[in-house]
Tab-separated table of C-alpha atoms and ligand atoms in Angstrom:
chain	number	residue	atom	x	y	z
X	4	MET	CA	-20.219	44.872	-10.107
X	5	THR	CA	-21.923	43.303	-7.070
X	6	THR	CA	-25.334	41.598	-7.291
X	7	ASP	CA	-26.810	44.556	-5.418
X	8	HIS	CA	-25.614	46.935	-8.118
X	9	VAL	CA	-27.092	44.779	-10.884
X	10	GLN	CA	-30.440	44.680	-9.108
X	11	GLU	CA	-30.438	48.460	-8.611
X	12	ALA	CA	-29.685	49.072	-12.296
X	13	ASP	CA	-32.463	46.687	-13.368
X	14	VAL	CA	-35.119	48.194	-11.155
X	15	GLY	CA	-34.156	51.841	-11.795
X	16	PRO	CA	-35.172	54.720	-9.522
X	17	GLY	CA	-38.144	54.034	-7.266
X	18	THR	CA	-41.539	55.690	-7.799
X	19	ALA	CA	-41.009	58.047	-4.858
X	20	GLN	CA	-37.781	59.335	-6.413
X	21	LEU	CA	-39.408	59.687	-9.858
X	22	GLU	CA	-42.321	61.519	-8.295
X	23	ALA	CA	-39.931	63.897	-6.475
X	24	GLU	CA	-37.964	64.582	-9.677
X	25	PHE	CA	-41.196	65.202	-11.558
X	26	GLN	CA	-42.436	67.694	-8.929
X	27	ASN	CA	-39.072	69.485	-8.943
X	28	ARG	CA	-39.158	69.867	-12.714
X	29	VAL	CA	-42.706	71.190	-12.621
X	30	ALA	CA	-41.834	73.597	-9.795
X	31	ALA	CA	-38.858	74.859	-11.830
X	32	ASP	CA	-41.229	75.524	-14.751
X	33	GLN	CA	-39.565	72.902	-16.927
X	34	ARG	CA	-41.781	71.224	-19.470
X	35	ILE	CA	-42.875	67.595	-19.181
X	36	GLU	CA	-42.572	65.839	-22.540
X	37	PRO	CA	-44.330	62.659	-23.767
X	38	ARG	CA	-41.409	60.294	-23.078
X	39	ASP	CA	-40.792	61.649	-19.566
X	40	TRP	CA	-41.989	59.772	-16.522
X	41	MET	CA	-45.221	61.241	-15.149
X	42	PRO	CA	-47.660	60.205	-12.415
X	43	GLU	CA	-50.607	58.274	-13.827
X	44	ALA	CA	-53.054	60.792	-12.318
X	45	TYR	CA	-51.235	63.656	-14.123
X	46	ARG	CA	-51.619	61.763	-17.400
X	47	THR	CA	-55.330	61.058	-16.880
X	48	THR	CA	-56.004	64.672	-15.843
X	49	LEU	CA	-54.332	65.899	-19.010
X	50	VAL	CA	-56.273	63.451	-21.186
X	51	ARG	CA	-59.513	64.597	-19.529
X	52	GLN	CA	-58.823	68.310	-19.950
X	53	ILE	CA	-57.241	68.253	-23.417
X	54	ALA	CA	-59.849	65.849	-24.844
X	55	GLN	CA	-62.635	68.019	-23.434
X	56	HIS	CA	-60.950	71.023	-24.998
X	57	ALA	CA	-60.598	69.240	-28.384
X	58	HIS	CA	-64.266	68.154	-28.317
X	59	SER	CA	-65.263	71.762	-27.546
X	60	GLU	CA	-63.453	73.043	-30.616
X	61	ILE	CA	-65.138	70.435	-32.825
X	62	ILE	CA	-68.643	70.830	-31.375
X	63	GLY	CA	-68.015	74.591	-31.322
X	64	MET	CA	-68.144	74.625	-35.126
X	65	GLN	CA	-71.877	73.901	-35.043
X	66	PRO	CA	-73.491	77.042	-33.565
X	67	GLU	CA	-71.604	79.387	-35.880
X	68	GLY	CA	-71.650	76.933	-38.790
X	69	ASP	CA	-75.442	77.297	-38.724
X	70	TRP	CA	-74.980	80.821	-40.138
X	71	LEU	CA	-72.611	79.975	-43.003
X	72	GLY	CA	-75.452	79.632	-45.492
X	73	ARG	CA	-77.178	82.795	-44.231
X	74	ALA	CA	-74.289	85.260	-43.816
X	75	PRO	CA	-75.410	88.722	-44.985
X	76	SER	CA	-72.526	89.307	-47.427
X	77	LEU	CA	-69.738	87.435	-49.213
X	78	ARG	CA	-67.178	89.178	-46.969
X	79	ARG	CA	-68.921	88.071	-43.759
X	80	LYS	CA	-69.296	84.562	-45.146
X	81	ALA	CA	-65.575	84.303	-46.014
X	82	ILE	CA	-64.586	85.498	-42.519
X	83	LEU	CA	-66.972	83.095	-40.807
X	84	LEU	CA	-65.847	80.191	-42.981
X	85	ALA	CA	-62.208	80.878	-42.079
X	86	LYS	CA	-63.087	81.010	-38.380
X	87	VAL	CA	-65.046	77.763	-38.411
X	88	GLN	CA	-62.209	76.043	-40.301
X	89	ASP	CA	-59.750	77.327	-37.681
X	90	GLU	CA	-61.838	75.619	-34.961
X	91	ALA	CA	-61.517	72.302	-36.826
X	92	GLY	CA	-57.736	72.824	-36.925
X	93	HIS	CA	-57.671	73.551	-33.174
X	94	GLY	CA	-59.556	70.332	-32.520
X	95	LEU	CA	-57.016	68.396	-34.577
X	96	TYR	CA	-53.941	69.889	-32.825
X	97	LEU	CA	-55.526	69.065	-29.499
X	98	TYR	CA	-56.455	65.492	-30.443
X	99	ALA	CA	-52.836	65.097	-31.615
X	100	ALA	CA	-51.655	66.400	-28.201
X	101	THR	CA	-53.828	63.801	-26.417
X	102	GLU	CA	-52.388	61.040	-28.607
X	103	THR	CA	-48.911	61.836	-27.208
X	104	LEU	CA	-50.371	60.617	-23.878
X	105	GLY	CA	-51.113	57.175	-25.293
X	106	VAL	CA	-54.800	57.510	-26.151
X	107	ASP	CA	-56.472	57.109	-29.509
X	108	ARG	CA	-58.447	59.894	-31.172
X	109	ALA	CA	-61.045	57.419	-32.494
X	110	ASP	CA	-61.668	56.251	-28.931
X	111	LEU	CA	-62.022	59.855	-27.684
X	112	THR	CA	-64.568	60.562	-30.411
X	113	GLU	CA	-66.575	57.493	-29.320
X	114	ARG	CA	-66.452	58.733	-25.730
X	115	LEU	CA	-67.799	62.134	-26.819
X	116	ILE	CA	-70.607	60.652	-28.882
X	117	GLU	CA	-71.609	58.269	-26.090
X	118	GLY	CA	-71.688	61.156	-23.568
X	119	ARG	CA	-68.763	59.742	-21.555
X	120	GLN	CA	-66.632	62.874	-22.042
X	121	LYS	CA	-67.681	66.473	-21.708
X	122	TYR	CA	-67.302	69.501	-23.980
X	123	SER	CA	-67.731	73.165	-23.093
X	124	SER	CA	-71.169	74.120	-21.763
X	125	ILE	CA	-71.185	77.219	-23.985
X	126	PHE	CA	-71.915	75.309	-27.184
X	127	ASN	CA	-75.252	74.036	-25.925
X	128	TYR	CA	-77.012	77.332	-26.596
X	129	PRO	CA	-78.647	78.250	-29.924
X	130	THR	CA	-77.507	80.993	-32.319
X	131	LEU	CA	-80.734	82.874	-33.037
X	132	SER	CA	-79.530	85.800	-35.186
X	133	PHE	CA	-76.423	86.890	-37.086
X	134	ALA	CA	-75.555	89.154	-34.137
X	135	ASP	CA	-74.856	85.918	-32.238
X	136	VAL	CA	-71.898	85.350	-34.564
X	137	GLY	CA	-70.431	88.698	-33.478
X	138	VAL	CA	-71.206	88.125	-29.800
X	139	ILE	CA	-69.658	84.633	-29.869
X	140	GLY	CA	-66.482	86.175	-31.305
X	141	TRP	CA	-66.475	88.968	-28.737
X	142	LEU	CA	-67.549	87.128	-25.560
X	143	VAL	CA	-66.959	83.415	-26.197
X	144	ASP	CA	-63.622	83.801	-27.948
X	145	GLY	CA	-62.761	86.607	-25.506
X	146	ALA	CA	-63.393	84.223	-22.583
X	147	ALA	CA	-61.470	81.485	-24.399
X	148	ILE	CA	-58.451	83.821	-24.736
X	149	CYS	CA	-58.496	84.673	-21.003
X	150	ASN	CA	-58.620	80.975	-20.168
X	151	GLN	CA	-56.167	79.768	-22.800
X	152	VAL	CA	-53.318	82.307	-22.817
X	153	PRO	CA	-52.113	80.997	-19.419
X	154	LEU	CA	-52.328	77.451	-20.836
X	155	CYS	CA	-49.450	78.395	-23.195
X	156	ARG	CA	-47.366	78.033	-19.986
X	157	SER	CA	-48.955	74.736	-19.010
X	158	SER	CA	-46.459	72.140	-17.752
X	159	TYR	CA	-47.181	69.597	-20.503
X	160	GLY	CA	-45.116	70.515	-23.587
X	161	PRO	CA	-47.404	69.362	-26.441
X	162	TYR	CA	-50.448	71.068	-24.874
X	163	ALA	CA	-48.591	74.328	-24.189
X	164	ARG	CA	-47.200	74.452	-27.748
X	165	ALA	CA	-50.597	73.744	-29.322
X	166	MET	CA	-52.064	76.583	-27.256
X	167	VAL	CA	-49.611	79.154	-28.672
X	168	ARG	CA	-50.958	78.807	-32.179
X	169	ILE	CA	-54.548	78.409	-31.037
X	170	CYS	CA	-54.378	81.654	-29.045
X	171	LYS	CA	-53.070	83.598	-32.042
X	172	GLU	CA	-56.051	82.434	-34.067
X	173	GLU	CA	-58.510	83.058	-31.212
X	174	SER	CA	-57.291	86.613	-31.142
X	175	PHE	CA	-58.320	87.050	-34.798
X	176	HIS	CA	-61.676	85.457	-33.942
X	177	GLN	CA	-62.286	87.877	-31.105
X	178	ARG	CA	-61.477	90.878	-33.281
X	179	GLN	CA	-63.695	89.758	-36.165
X	180	GLY	CA	-66.588	89.430	-33.689
X	181	TYR	CA	-66.014	92.830	-32.148
X	182	GLU	CA	-65.661	94.472	-35.562
X	183	LEU	CA	-68.930	92.890	-36.725
X	184	LEU	CA	-70.668	94.231	-33.603
X	185	LEU	CA	-69.209	97.741	-34.059
X	186	THR	CA	-70.609	97.701	-37.604
X	187	MET	CA	-74.047	96.554	-36.442
X	188	MET	CA	-74.097	99.120	-33.631
X	189	SER	CA	-73.590	101.909	-36.163
X	190	GLY	CA	-76.470	100.524	-38.271
X	191	THR	CA	-80.244	100.603	-37.697
X	192	ASP	CA	-82.196	100.401	-34.411
X	193	ASP	CA	-83.156	96.834	-35.282
X	194	GLN	CA	-79.504	95.888	-35.691
X	195	ARG	CA	-78.588	97.497	-32.361
X	196	GLN	CA	-81.455	95.596	-30.740
X	197	MET	CA	-80.159	92.329	-32.222
X	198	VAL	CA	-76.740	92.969	-30.672
X	199	GLN	CA	-78.257	93.788	-27.285
X	200	ASP	CA	-80.454	90.686	-27.382
X	201	ALA	CA	-77.505	88.442	-28.296
X	202	THR	CA	-75.398	90.010	-25.501
X	203	ASN	CA	-78.187	89.347	-22.978
X	204	ARG	CA	-78.320	85.674	-23.975
X	205	TRP	CA	-74.566	84.967	-24.165
X	206	TRP	CA	-73.255	86.906	-21.152
X	207	TRP	CA	-74.096	84.364	-18.429
X	208	PRO	CA	-73.113	81.259	-20.410
X	209	SER	CA	-69.771	83.015	-21.186
X	210	LEU	CA	-69.098	83.470	-17.452
X	211	MET	CA	-69.880	79.768	-16.945
X	212	MET	CA	-67.191	78.769	-19.456
X	213	PHE	CA	-64.570	79.258	-16.714
X	214	GLY	CA	-66.035	76.383	-14.721
X	215	PRO	CA	-67.610	76.180	-11.269
X	216	PRO	CA	-66.626	78.566	-8.441
X	217	ASP	CA	-63.273	77.684	-6.871
X	218	GLY	CA	-64.920	76.245	-3.757
X	219	GLU	CA	-66.789	73.745	-5.934
X	220	SER	CA	-64.042	72.912	-8.409
X	221	PRO	CA	-62.718	69.449	-7.528
X	222	ASN	CA	-59.811	69.549	-9.985
X	223	THR	CA	-58.317	73.025	-9.616
X	224	ARG	CA	-56.056	72.485	-6.611
X	225	GLN	CA	-54.217	69.481	-8.012
X	226	SER	CA	-54.114	70.894	-11.575
X	227	MET	CA	-52.535	74.087	-10.202
X	228	ALA	CA	-49.988	72.086	-8.180
X	229	TRP	CA	-49.047	70.285	-11.410
X	230	ARG	CA	-49.057	73.628	-13.273
X	231	ILE	CA	-51.495	72.298	-15.847
X	232	LYS	CA	-53.751	75.197	-14.853
X	233	ARG	CA	-51.987	78.439	-13.914
X	234	HIS	CA	-54.981	80.303	-12.429
X	235	THR	CA	-58.179	79.307	-10.687
X	236	ASN	CA	-61.587	79.448	-12.383
X	237	ASP	CA	-62.655	82.502	-10.356
X	238	GLU	CA	-59.429	84.415	-11.050
X	239	LEU	CA	-59.898	84.003	-14.796
X	240	ARG	CA	-63.617	84.814	-14.641
X	241	GLN	CA	-62.750	88.080	-12.843
X	242	ARG	CA	-60.080	88.910	-15.408
X	243	PHE	CA	-62.604	88.379	-18.209
X	244	VAL	CA	-65.183	90.661	-16.572
X	245	ASP	CA	-62.555	93.395	-15.995
X	246	ILE	CA	-61.474	93.277	-19.645
X	247	THR	CA	-64.980	93.045	-21.098
X	248	VAL	CA	-66.861	95.802	-19.257
X	249	PRO	CA	-64.944	98.676	-20.955
X	250	GLN	CA	-65.414	96.926	-24.317
X	251	ALA	CA	-69.190	96.855	-23.710
X	252	HIS	CA	-69.149	100.602	-22.931
X	253	ARG	CA	-67.237	101.324	-26.133
X	254	LEU	CA	-69.710	99.202	-28.096
X	255	GLY	CA	-72.724	100.863	-26.468
X	256	VAL	CA	-74.371	97.673	-25.139
X	257	GLU	CA	-75.573	96.954	-21.613
X	258	LEU	CA	-74.317	93.850	-19.830
X	259	PRO	CA	-77.366	92.167	-18.231
X	260	ASP	CA	-76.236	92.423	-14.600
X	261	SER	CA	-77.545	95.259	-12.419
X	262	ALA	CA	-74.899	94.440	-9.767
X	263	LEU	CA	-72.012	95.082	-12.153
X	264	SER	CA	-69.985	97.992	-10.779
X	265	TRP	CA	-66.377	99.079	-10.268
X	266	ASN	CA	-65.071	98.323	-6.791
X	267	PRO	CA	-62.175	100.748	-6.142
X	268	GLU	CA	-61.096	98.856	-3.017
X	269	ARG	CA	-60.658	95.571	-4.837
X	270	GLY	CA	-59.525	97.221	-8.085
X	271	HIS	CA	-61.978	94.958	-9.936
X	272	TYR	CA	-65.583	94.952	-11.120
X	273	ASP	CA	-68.110	93.318	-8.789
X	274	PHE	CA	-70.635	91.123	-10.574
X	275	SER	CA	-73.428	88.639	-9.802
X	276	GLU	CA	-73.077	84.873	-9.670
X	277	PRO	CA	-74.231	83.038	-12.765
X	278	ASP	CA	-77.044	80.516	-12.333
X	279	TRP	CA	-74.988	77.490	-11.269
X	280	ASP	CA	-78.030	75.198	-11.342
X	281	GLU	CA	-78.392	75.957	-15.037
X	282	PHE	CA	-74.664	75.213	-15.516
X	283	THR	CA	-75.046	71.837	-13.771
X	284	GLN	CA	-78.003	70.945	-15.962
X	285	VAL	CA	-76.116	71.892	-19.134
X	286	ILE	CA	-73.013	69.864	-18.280
X	287	LYS	CA	-75.203	66.886	-17.375
X	288	GLY	CA	-76.567	66.955	-20.924
X	289	TYR	CA	-79.843	68.834	-20.417
X	290	GLY	CA	-79.017	72.213	-21.986
X	291	PRO	CA	-81.101	73.644	-24.846
X	292	CYS	CA	-78.983	72.086	-27.616
X	293	ASN	CA	-77.020	69.165	-26.081
X	294	ALA	CA	-79.019	66.444	-27.865
X	295	GLU	CA	-78.869	68.236	-31.234
X	296	ARG	CA	-75.108	68.884	-30.974
X	297	ILE	CA	-74.270	65.263	-30.179
X	298	SER	CA	-76.623	63.742	-32.730
X	299	ARG	CA	-75.147	65.952	-35.470
X	300	ARG	CA	-71.613	65.040	-34.413
X	301	ALA	CA	-72.553	61.343	-34.409
X	302	ALA	CA	-74.158	61.612	-37.865
X	303	ALA	CA	-71.102	63.445	-39.288
X	304	HIS	CA	-68.847	60.757	-37.795
X	305	ARG	CA	-70.925	57.987	-39.416
X	306	ARG	CA	-70.905	59.822	-42.772
X	307	GLY	CA	-67.109	60.094	-42.552
X	308	ALA	CA	-66.577	56.335	-42.106
X	309	TRP	CA	-65.728	55.790	-45.781
X	310	VAL	CA	-63.054	58.526	-45.644
X	311	ARG	CA	-61.401	56.898	-42.619
X	312	GLU	CA	-61.552	53.472	-44.286
X	313	ALA	CA	-60.102	54.842	-47.549
X	314	ALA	CA	-57.282	56.622	-45.670
X	315	ALA	CA	-56.457	53.450	-43.705
X	316	ALA	CA	-56.480	51.328	-46.917
X	317	HIS	CA	-54.214	53.856	-48.631
X	318	ALA	CA	-51.794	53.879	-45.678
X	319	ALA	CA	-51.681	50.047	-45.634
X	320	LYS	CA	-51.059	49.957	-49.397
X	321	SER	CA	-48.249	52.536	-49.137
X	322	ARG	CA	-46.645	50.540	-46.319
X	323	ARG	CA	-46.747	47.339	-48.389
X	324	ARG	CA	-45.165	49.146	-51.366
X	325	GLU	CA	-42.406	50.468	-49.090
X	326	GLU	CA	-41.761	46.976	-47.728
X	327	ASP	CA	-41.640	45.419	-51.249
X	328	ARG	CA	-38.990	47.885	-52.393
W	8	LIG	N1	-68.274	73.157	-19.620
W	8	LIG	O1	-62.921	70.977	-11.358
W	8	LIG	P1	-63.299	71.822	-12.521
W	8	LIG	C1	-63.402	77.538	-27.550
W	8	LIG	C2	-66.440	70.345	-15.771
W	8	LIG	S1	-63.310	75.973	-26.895
W	8	LIG	C3	-68.357	71.815	-19.429
W	8	LIG	O2	-63.179	73.286	-12.371
W	8	LIG	P2	-61.152	71.783	-14.464
W	8	LIG	C4	-64.062	77.808	-28.819
W	8	LIG	C5	-65.020	69.829	-15.630
W	8	LIG	O3	-64.592	69.198	-16.826
W	8	LIG	C6	-63.391	76.273	-25.152
W	8	LIG	N2	-67.798	71.192	-18.369
W	8	LIG	O4	-62.522	71.292	-13.827
W	8	LIG	C7	-64.299	76.786	-29.720
W	8	LIG	C8	-65.178	68.876	-14.464
W	8	LIG	O5	-65.814	67.673	-14.902
W	8	LIG	P3	-65.024	66.273	-15.030
W	8	LIG	C9	-63.027	75.099	-24.342
W	8	LIG	C10	-67.128	71.973	-17.487
W	8	LIG	O6	-60.863	70.883	-15.605
W	8	LIG	C11	-65.027	77.034	-30.901
W	8	LIG	C12	-66.192	69.572	-13.596
W	8	LIG	O7	-66.927	70.440	-14.440
W	8	LIG	N3	-61.941	75.483	-23.474
W	8	LIG	O8	-62.977	78.388	-26.859
W	8	LIG	O9	-60.114	71.956	-13.427
W	8	LIG	C13	-65.524	78.332	-31.160
W	8	LIG	C14	-65.560	70.349	-12.454
W	8	LIG	O10	-64.796	71.482	-12.945
W	8	LIG	C15	-66.997	73.350	-17.649
W	8	LIG	C16	-61.289	74.584	-22.739
W	8	LIG	O11	-61.605	73.416	-22.740
W	8	LIG	C17	-67.614	73.941	-18.749
W	8	LIG	N4	-67.591	75.272	-18.985
W	8	LIG	O12	-61.487	73.251	-15.038
W	8	LIG	C18	-65.267	79.347	-30.276
W	8	LIG	C19	-60.109	75.127	-21.954
W	8	LIG	N5	-66.279	73.841	-16.623
W	8	LIG	O13	-64.128	66.422	-16.231
W	8	LIG	C20	-64.518	79.117	-29.089
W	8	LIG	C21	-59.319	74.083	-21.246
W	8	LIG	C22	-65.974	72.798	-15.836
W	8	LIG	O14	-64.232	66.134	-13.764
W	8	LIG	N6	-59.980	73.626	-20.049
W	8	LIG	N7	-66.485	71.677	-16.357
W	8	LIG	O15	-66.115	65.257	-15.225
W	8	LIG	C23	-59.873	74.235	-18.847
W	8	LIG	O16	-59.273	75.282	-18.711
W	8	LIG	C24	-60.529	73.568	-17.668
W	8	LIG	O17	-60.791	72.217	-18.013
W	8	LIG	C25	-61.848	74.260	-17.214
W	8	LIG	C26	-62.445	73.432	-16.056
W	8	LIG	C27	-61.536	75.656	-16.687
W	8	LIG	C28	-62.865	74.330	-18.329
């Protein structure tokens, strides 16, 4: 072997070649796995998106959790409890997916609590009646399904695989919400009014879940090129509206948008723009419940310190026993 050969073997392929191979794999719809080479910006984009997603699942337990002690029947309480527990599980799968990218869950939790990482805008609104539980299942989980089913084909293997299971559970969540609303809509006038009121309050925040309009979304273009995202924010928002309008008709509720109408030329429903100033305020931390959500999360994290310490002490003890064998 000549010196040149030795040097080539030591250095390995150059970054440009690695980058080209990476792009080819992504373009061929092959999955990128944790040990594969990836551009640093791809890794940081994934950490940003998956951590934000994980935080959303964990913070997302709070608005519905508020109704666990006030559910109107044992059956409704058992269903809600199962749903809230599922959200905790989703958060854990997603934190595990971020850890395959070389970050630490404890650090991500600190970043959430200190306001350095975002979570979904939707969870910064209050749940004022039990109808909100049904409407969250119908609209919020419905929007989550539209957004997350394409993520099952995301280019990063651990994220895509986590999404498969999460989507199956979200589908149960959406159905339990819709079934609760169908029941309430066949009840008293007061119950029907509660459903209408909850729909009026959650409709616009649900549309905002998909993120800013495409023209104002700084991350979409690159995330689509990397096949992390498979559709733009506006495409998914439109899909959600098209799916949801017939469901609202079947339920017998009005969606609070006078401009909502079928456009035969486009083959889609037309609808109004959400209030993007409100969205900006909410993601900056000034929504109706941001402070409450974060302070509760911080308090729960502090209360859990002894569990983390006990688990770490147990793991260290088990390791020592293994080594002494
Ligand atoms: N809320 O360039 P863009 C659930 C941020 S959990 C807050 O379009 P991207 C459930 C965005 O992060 C649902 N922030 O970004 C749980 C970016 O800021 P940074 C959670 C938002 O990433 C319990 C900036 O705005 N789902 O369903 O290309 C009970 C510019 O945006 C939001 C997910 O996390 C928002 N709504 O696209 C029930 C799904 N939208 O980070 C249900 C996975 C945008 O640059 N995530 N921002 O400072 C995604 O699909 C994408 O990250 C998004 C945004 C479509 C959300």
